[in-house]
Short mmCIF file of C-alpha atoms and ligand atoms in Angstrom, two decimals:
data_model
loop_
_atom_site.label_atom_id
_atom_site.label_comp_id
_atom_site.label_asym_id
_atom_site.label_seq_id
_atom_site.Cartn_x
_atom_site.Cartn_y
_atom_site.Cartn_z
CA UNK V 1145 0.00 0.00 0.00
CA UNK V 1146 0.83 3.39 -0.40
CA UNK V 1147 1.26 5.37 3.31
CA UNK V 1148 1.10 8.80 4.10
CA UNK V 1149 3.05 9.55 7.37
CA UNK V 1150 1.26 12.84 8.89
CA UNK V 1151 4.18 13.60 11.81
CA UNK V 1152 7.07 11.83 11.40
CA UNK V 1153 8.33 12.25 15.50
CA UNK V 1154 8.53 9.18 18.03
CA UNK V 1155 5.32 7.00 16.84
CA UNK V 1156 5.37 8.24 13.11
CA UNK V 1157 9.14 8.43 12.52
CA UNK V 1158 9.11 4.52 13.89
CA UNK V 1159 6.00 3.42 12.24
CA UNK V 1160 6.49 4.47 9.06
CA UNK V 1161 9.89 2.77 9.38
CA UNK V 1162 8.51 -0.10 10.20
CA UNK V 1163 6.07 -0.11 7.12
CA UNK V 1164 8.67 0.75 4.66
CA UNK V 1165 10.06 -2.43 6.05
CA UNK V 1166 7.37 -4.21 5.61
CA UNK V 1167 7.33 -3.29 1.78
CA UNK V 1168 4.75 -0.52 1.89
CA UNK V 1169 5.73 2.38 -0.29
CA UNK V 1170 6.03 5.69 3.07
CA UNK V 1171 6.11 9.02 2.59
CA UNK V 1172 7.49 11.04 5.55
CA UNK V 1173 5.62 14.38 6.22
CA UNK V 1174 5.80 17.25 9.14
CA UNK V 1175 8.57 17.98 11.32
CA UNK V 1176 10.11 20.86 11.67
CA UNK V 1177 13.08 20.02 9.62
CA UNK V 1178 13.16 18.69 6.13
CA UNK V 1179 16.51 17.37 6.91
CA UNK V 1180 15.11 15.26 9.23
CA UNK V 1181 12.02 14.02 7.01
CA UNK V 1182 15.09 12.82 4.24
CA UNK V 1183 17.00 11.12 6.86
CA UNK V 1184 14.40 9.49 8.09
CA UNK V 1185 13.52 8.44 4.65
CA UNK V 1186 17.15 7.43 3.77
CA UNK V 1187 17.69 5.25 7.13
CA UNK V 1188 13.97 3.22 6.73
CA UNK V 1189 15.12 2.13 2.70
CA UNK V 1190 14.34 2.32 -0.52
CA UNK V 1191 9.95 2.69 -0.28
CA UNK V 1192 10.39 5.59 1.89
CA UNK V 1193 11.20 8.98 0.99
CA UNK V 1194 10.00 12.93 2.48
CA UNK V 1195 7.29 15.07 0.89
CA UNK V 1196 4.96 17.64 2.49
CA UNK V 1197 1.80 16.50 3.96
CA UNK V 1198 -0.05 17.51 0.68
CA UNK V 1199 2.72 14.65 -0.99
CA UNK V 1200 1.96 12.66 1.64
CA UNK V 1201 -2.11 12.46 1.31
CA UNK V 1202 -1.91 12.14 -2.46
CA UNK V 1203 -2.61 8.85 -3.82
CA UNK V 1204 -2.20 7.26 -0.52
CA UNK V 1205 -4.08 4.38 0.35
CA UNK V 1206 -4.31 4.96 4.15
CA UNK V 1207 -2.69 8.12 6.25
CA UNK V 1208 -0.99 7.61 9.51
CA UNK V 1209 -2.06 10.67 11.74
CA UNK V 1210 0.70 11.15 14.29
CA UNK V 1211 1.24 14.68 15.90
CA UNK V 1212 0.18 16.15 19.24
CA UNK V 1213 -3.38 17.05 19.48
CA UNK V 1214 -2.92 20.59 18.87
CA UNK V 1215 -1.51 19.84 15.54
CA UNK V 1216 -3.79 17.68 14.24
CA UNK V 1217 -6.27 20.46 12.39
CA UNK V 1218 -2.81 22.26 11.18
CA UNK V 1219 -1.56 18.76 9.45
CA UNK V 1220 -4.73 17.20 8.03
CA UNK V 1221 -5.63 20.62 6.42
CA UNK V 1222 -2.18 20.78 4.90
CA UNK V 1223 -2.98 17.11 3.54
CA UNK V 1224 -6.24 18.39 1.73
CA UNK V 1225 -8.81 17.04 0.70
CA UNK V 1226 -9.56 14.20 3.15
CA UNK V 1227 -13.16 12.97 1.86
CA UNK V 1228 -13.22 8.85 1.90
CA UNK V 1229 -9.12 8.84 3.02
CA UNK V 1230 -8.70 6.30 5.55
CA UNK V 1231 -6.83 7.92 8.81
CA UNK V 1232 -5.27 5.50 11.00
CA UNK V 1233 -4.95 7.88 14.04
CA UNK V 1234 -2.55 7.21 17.29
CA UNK V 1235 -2.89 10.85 18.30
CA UNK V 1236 -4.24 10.99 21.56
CA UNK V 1237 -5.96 14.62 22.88
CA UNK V 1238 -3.46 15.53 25.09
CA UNK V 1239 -3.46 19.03 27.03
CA UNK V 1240 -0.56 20.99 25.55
CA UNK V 1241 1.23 20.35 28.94
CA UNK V 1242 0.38 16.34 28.21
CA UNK V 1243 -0.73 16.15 31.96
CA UNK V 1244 -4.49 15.22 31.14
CA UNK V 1245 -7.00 14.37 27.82
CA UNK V 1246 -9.23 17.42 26.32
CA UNK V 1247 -11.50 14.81 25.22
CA UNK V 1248 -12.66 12.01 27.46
CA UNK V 1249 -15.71 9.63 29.41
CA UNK V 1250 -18.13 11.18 27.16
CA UNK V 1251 -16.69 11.59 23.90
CA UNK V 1252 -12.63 10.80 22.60
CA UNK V 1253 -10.24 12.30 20.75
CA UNK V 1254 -11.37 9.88 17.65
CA UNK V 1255 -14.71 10.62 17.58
CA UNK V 1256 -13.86 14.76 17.70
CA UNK V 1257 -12.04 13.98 14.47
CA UNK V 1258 -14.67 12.10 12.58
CA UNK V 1259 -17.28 15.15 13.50
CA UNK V 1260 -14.12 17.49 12.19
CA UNK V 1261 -13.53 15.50 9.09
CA UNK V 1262 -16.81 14.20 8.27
CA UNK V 1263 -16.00 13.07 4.82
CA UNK V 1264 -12.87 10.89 6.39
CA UNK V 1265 -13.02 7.40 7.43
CA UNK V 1266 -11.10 7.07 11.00
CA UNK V 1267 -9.89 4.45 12.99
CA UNK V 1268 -8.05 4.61 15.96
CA UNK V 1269 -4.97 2.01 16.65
CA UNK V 1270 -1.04 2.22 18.09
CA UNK V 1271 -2.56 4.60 20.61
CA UNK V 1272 -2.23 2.44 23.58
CA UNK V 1273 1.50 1.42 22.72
CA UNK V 1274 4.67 3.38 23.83
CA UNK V 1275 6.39 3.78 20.85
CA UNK V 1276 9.53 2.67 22.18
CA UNK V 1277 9.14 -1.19 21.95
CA UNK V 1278 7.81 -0.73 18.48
CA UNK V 1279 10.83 -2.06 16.79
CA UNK V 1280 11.62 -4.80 18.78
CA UNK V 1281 7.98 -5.99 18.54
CA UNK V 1282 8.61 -5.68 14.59
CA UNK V 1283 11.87 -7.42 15.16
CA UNK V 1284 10.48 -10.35 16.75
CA UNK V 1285 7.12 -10.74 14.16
CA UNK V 1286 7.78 -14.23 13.49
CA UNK V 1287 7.63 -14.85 17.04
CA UNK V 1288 4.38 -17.08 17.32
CA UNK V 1289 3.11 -15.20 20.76
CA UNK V 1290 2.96 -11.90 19.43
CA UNK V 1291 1.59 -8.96 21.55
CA UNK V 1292 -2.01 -7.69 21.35
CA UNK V 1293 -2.97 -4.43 20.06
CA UNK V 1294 -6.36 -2.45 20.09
CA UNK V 1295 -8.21 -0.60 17.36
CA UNK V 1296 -11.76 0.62 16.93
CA UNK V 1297 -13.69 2.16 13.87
CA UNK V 1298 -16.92 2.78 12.31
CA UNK V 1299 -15.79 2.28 8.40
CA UNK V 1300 -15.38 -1.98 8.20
CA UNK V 1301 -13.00 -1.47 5.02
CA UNK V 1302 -11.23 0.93 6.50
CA UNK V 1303 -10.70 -1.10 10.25
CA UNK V 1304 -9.63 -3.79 7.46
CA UNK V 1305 -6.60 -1.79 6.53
CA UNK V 1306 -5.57 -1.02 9.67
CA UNK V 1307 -5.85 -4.61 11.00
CA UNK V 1308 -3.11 -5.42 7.57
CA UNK V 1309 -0.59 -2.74 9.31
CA UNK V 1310 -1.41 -3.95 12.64
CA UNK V 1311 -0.35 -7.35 11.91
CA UNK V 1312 2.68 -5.74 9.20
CA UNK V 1313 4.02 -4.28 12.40
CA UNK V 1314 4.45 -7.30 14.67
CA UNK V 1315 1.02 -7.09 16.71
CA UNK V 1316 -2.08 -9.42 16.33
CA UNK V 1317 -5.09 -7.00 16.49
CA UNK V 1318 -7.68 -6.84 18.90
CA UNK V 1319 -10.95 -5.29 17.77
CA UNK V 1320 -12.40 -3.38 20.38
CA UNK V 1321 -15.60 -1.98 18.53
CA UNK V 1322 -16.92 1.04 17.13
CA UNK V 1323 -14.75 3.98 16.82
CA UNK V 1324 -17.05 5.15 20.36
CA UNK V 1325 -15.09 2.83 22.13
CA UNK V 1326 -11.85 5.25 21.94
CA UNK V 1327 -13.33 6.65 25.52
CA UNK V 1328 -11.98 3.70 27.11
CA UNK V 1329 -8.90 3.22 24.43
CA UNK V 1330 -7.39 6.79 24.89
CA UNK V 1331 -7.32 6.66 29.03
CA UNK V 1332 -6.41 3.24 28.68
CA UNK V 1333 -3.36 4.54 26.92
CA UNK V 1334 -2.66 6.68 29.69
CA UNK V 1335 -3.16 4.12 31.80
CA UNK V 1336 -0.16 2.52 29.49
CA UNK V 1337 2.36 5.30 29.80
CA UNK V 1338 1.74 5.60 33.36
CA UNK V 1339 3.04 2.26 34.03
CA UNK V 1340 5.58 1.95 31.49
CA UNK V 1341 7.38 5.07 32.53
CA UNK V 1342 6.32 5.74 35.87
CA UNK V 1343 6.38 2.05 37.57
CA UNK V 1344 9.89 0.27 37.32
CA UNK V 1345 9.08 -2.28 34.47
CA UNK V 1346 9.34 -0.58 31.37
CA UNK V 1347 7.68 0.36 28.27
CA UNK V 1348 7.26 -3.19 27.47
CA UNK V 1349 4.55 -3.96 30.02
CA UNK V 1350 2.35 -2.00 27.60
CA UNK V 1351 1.79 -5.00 25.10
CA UNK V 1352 1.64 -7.78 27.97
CA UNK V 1353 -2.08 -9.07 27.52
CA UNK V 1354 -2.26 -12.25 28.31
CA UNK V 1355 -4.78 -14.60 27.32
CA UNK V 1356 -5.89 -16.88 30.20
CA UNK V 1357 -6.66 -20.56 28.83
CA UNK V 1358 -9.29 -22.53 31.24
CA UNK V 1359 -7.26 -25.06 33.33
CA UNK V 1360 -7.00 -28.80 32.90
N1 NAP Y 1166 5.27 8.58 21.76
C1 NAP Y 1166 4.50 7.62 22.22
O1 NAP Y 1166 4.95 6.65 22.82
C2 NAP Y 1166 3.01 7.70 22.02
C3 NAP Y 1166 2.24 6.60 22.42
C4 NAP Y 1166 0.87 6.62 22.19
C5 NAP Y 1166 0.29 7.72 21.57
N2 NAP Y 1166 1.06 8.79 21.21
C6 NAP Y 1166 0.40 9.93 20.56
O2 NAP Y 1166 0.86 10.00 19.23
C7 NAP Y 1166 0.92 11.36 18.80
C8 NAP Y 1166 2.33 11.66 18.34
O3 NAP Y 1166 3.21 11.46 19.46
P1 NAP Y 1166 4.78 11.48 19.27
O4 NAP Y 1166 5.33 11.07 20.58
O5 NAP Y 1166 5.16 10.78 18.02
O6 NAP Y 1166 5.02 13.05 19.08
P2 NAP Y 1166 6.31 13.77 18.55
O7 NAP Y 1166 7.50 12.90 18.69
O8 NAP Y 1166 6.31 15.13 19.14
O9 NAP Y 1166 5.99 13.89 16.97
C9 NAP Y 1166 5.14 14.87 16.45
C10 NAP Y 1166 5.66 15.29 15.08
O10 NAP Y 1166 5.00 16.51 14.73
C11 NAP Y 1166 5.99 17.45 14.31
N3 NAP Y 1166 5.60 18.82 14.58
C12 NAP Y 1166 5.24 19.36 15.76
N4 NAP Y 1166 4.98 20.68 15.62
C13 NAP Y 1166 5.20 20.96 14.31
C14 NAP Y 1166 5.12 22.13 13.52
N5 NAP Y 1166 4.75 23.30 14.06
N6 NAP Y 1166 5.40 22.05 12.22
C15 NAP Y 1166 5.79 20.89 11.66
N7 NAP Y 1166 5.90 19.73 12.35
C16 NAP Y 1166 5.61 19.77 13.66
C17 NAP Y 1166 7.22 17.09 15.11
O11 NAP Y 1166 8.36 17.63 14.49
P3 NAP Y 1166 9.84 17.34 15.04
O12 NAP Y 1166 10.17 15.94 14.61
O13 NAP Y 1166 10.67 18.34 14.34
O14 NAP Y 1166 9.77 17.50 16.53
C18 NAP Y 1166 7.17 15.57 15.07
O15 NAP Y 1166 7.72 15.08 13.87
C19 NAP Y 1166 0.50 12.20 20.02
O16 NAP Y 1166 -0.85 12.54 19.87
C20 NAP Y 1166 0.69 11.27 21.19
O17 NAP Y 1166 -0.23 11.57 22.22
C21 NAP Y 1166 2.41 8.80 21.40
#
């Protein structure tokens, strides 16, 4: 498929790695140095390489939304015209001091973009995942117990796509409903970063479902 990277920091910059890996053709958009767009193009291989977020949207199959919540209306307007575009969106709606959500219990940060973007079809994955253990969860895909992730969506087709990337980048996905459900995704995520940063175990807690077989 063809990817459009919308924020190319911690979770885009790795994730679009990752898919250019995985033999999707990536374009890296939005940072606040071209430089860095074209090295992170160079250093993922030959599908990647930098545009602008308008280079990014165009004739992409699915667009990675990956900025802080106060950027989000900024980058999707630079990407144009986003009627039918399939966002894959791990942007959570962080406070700019990223101490609380903006959006939460009654509404999420998923379903404010759908009413913003009416025409675009949203789903909402790699949200509840620090984005350091992203590689090594890509390293180890072949690895038959591969961690769980979460997305929800309205748009079947589009939850479809996602669930391809999902898989592309090392996770077996989990769906956890209608794009409504983000309410309990997005504090779940904070949920996540609490304990991966803030306990003493590490980011890598964060993919650690277990599934619980009935005993003998
Ligand atoms: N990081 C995680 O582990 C994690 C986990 C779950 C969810 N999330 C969510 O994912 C989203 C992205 O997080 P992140 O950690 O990847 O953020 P990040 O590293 O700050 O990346 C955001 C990107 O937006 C770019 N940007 C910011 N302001 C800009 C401007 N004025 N003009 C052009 N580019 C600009 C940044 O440019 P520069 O590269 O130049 O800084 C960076 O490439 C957030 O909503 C966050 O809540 C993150």
């Amino acid at each position: 498929m063809r990817l459009g990277i919308l924020g190319s920091g911690l979770m885009g910059g790795k994730l679009g790695t990752i898919f250019a890996r995985a033999g999707h053709d990536v374009v890296f958009s939005y940072a606040r140095s071209q430089k860095k767009l074209v090295k992170l193009a160079r250093d993922a291989g030959k599908n990647a390489r930098a545009g602008t977020p308008a280079e990014a949207a165009r004739d992409a199959d699915v667009l990675l939304l990956a900025v802080h919540w106060s950027r989000v209306d900024d980058v999707l307007h630079q990407a144009g015209d986003l009627s039918a575009r399939i966002i894959v969106s791990c942007s959570l709606p962080m406070n700019a001091g990223d101490t609380g959500l903006v959006v939460a219990h009654t509404s999420s940060g998923a379903e404010e973009l759908a009413r913003r973007f009416p025409g675009a079809r949203i789903v909402s994955a790699f949200n509840t995942v620090p984005s350091e253990v992203l590689f090594g969860v890509f390293e180890a895909r072949a690895n038959p117990s591969r961690p769980d992730l979460l997305y929800c969506g309205d748009d079947t087709n589009a939850k479809g796509v996602a669930a391809g990337l999902i898989r592309d980048a090392g996770f077996d996905p989990v769906d956890a409903g209608p794009l409504r459900i983000a309410r309990y995704t997005e504090p779940f995520a904070l949920l996540v970063a609490q304990l991966a940063y803030e306990g003493d175990r590490g980011p890598e807690l964060a993919y650690r479902f277990e599934r619980f077989e009935p005993r003998e």
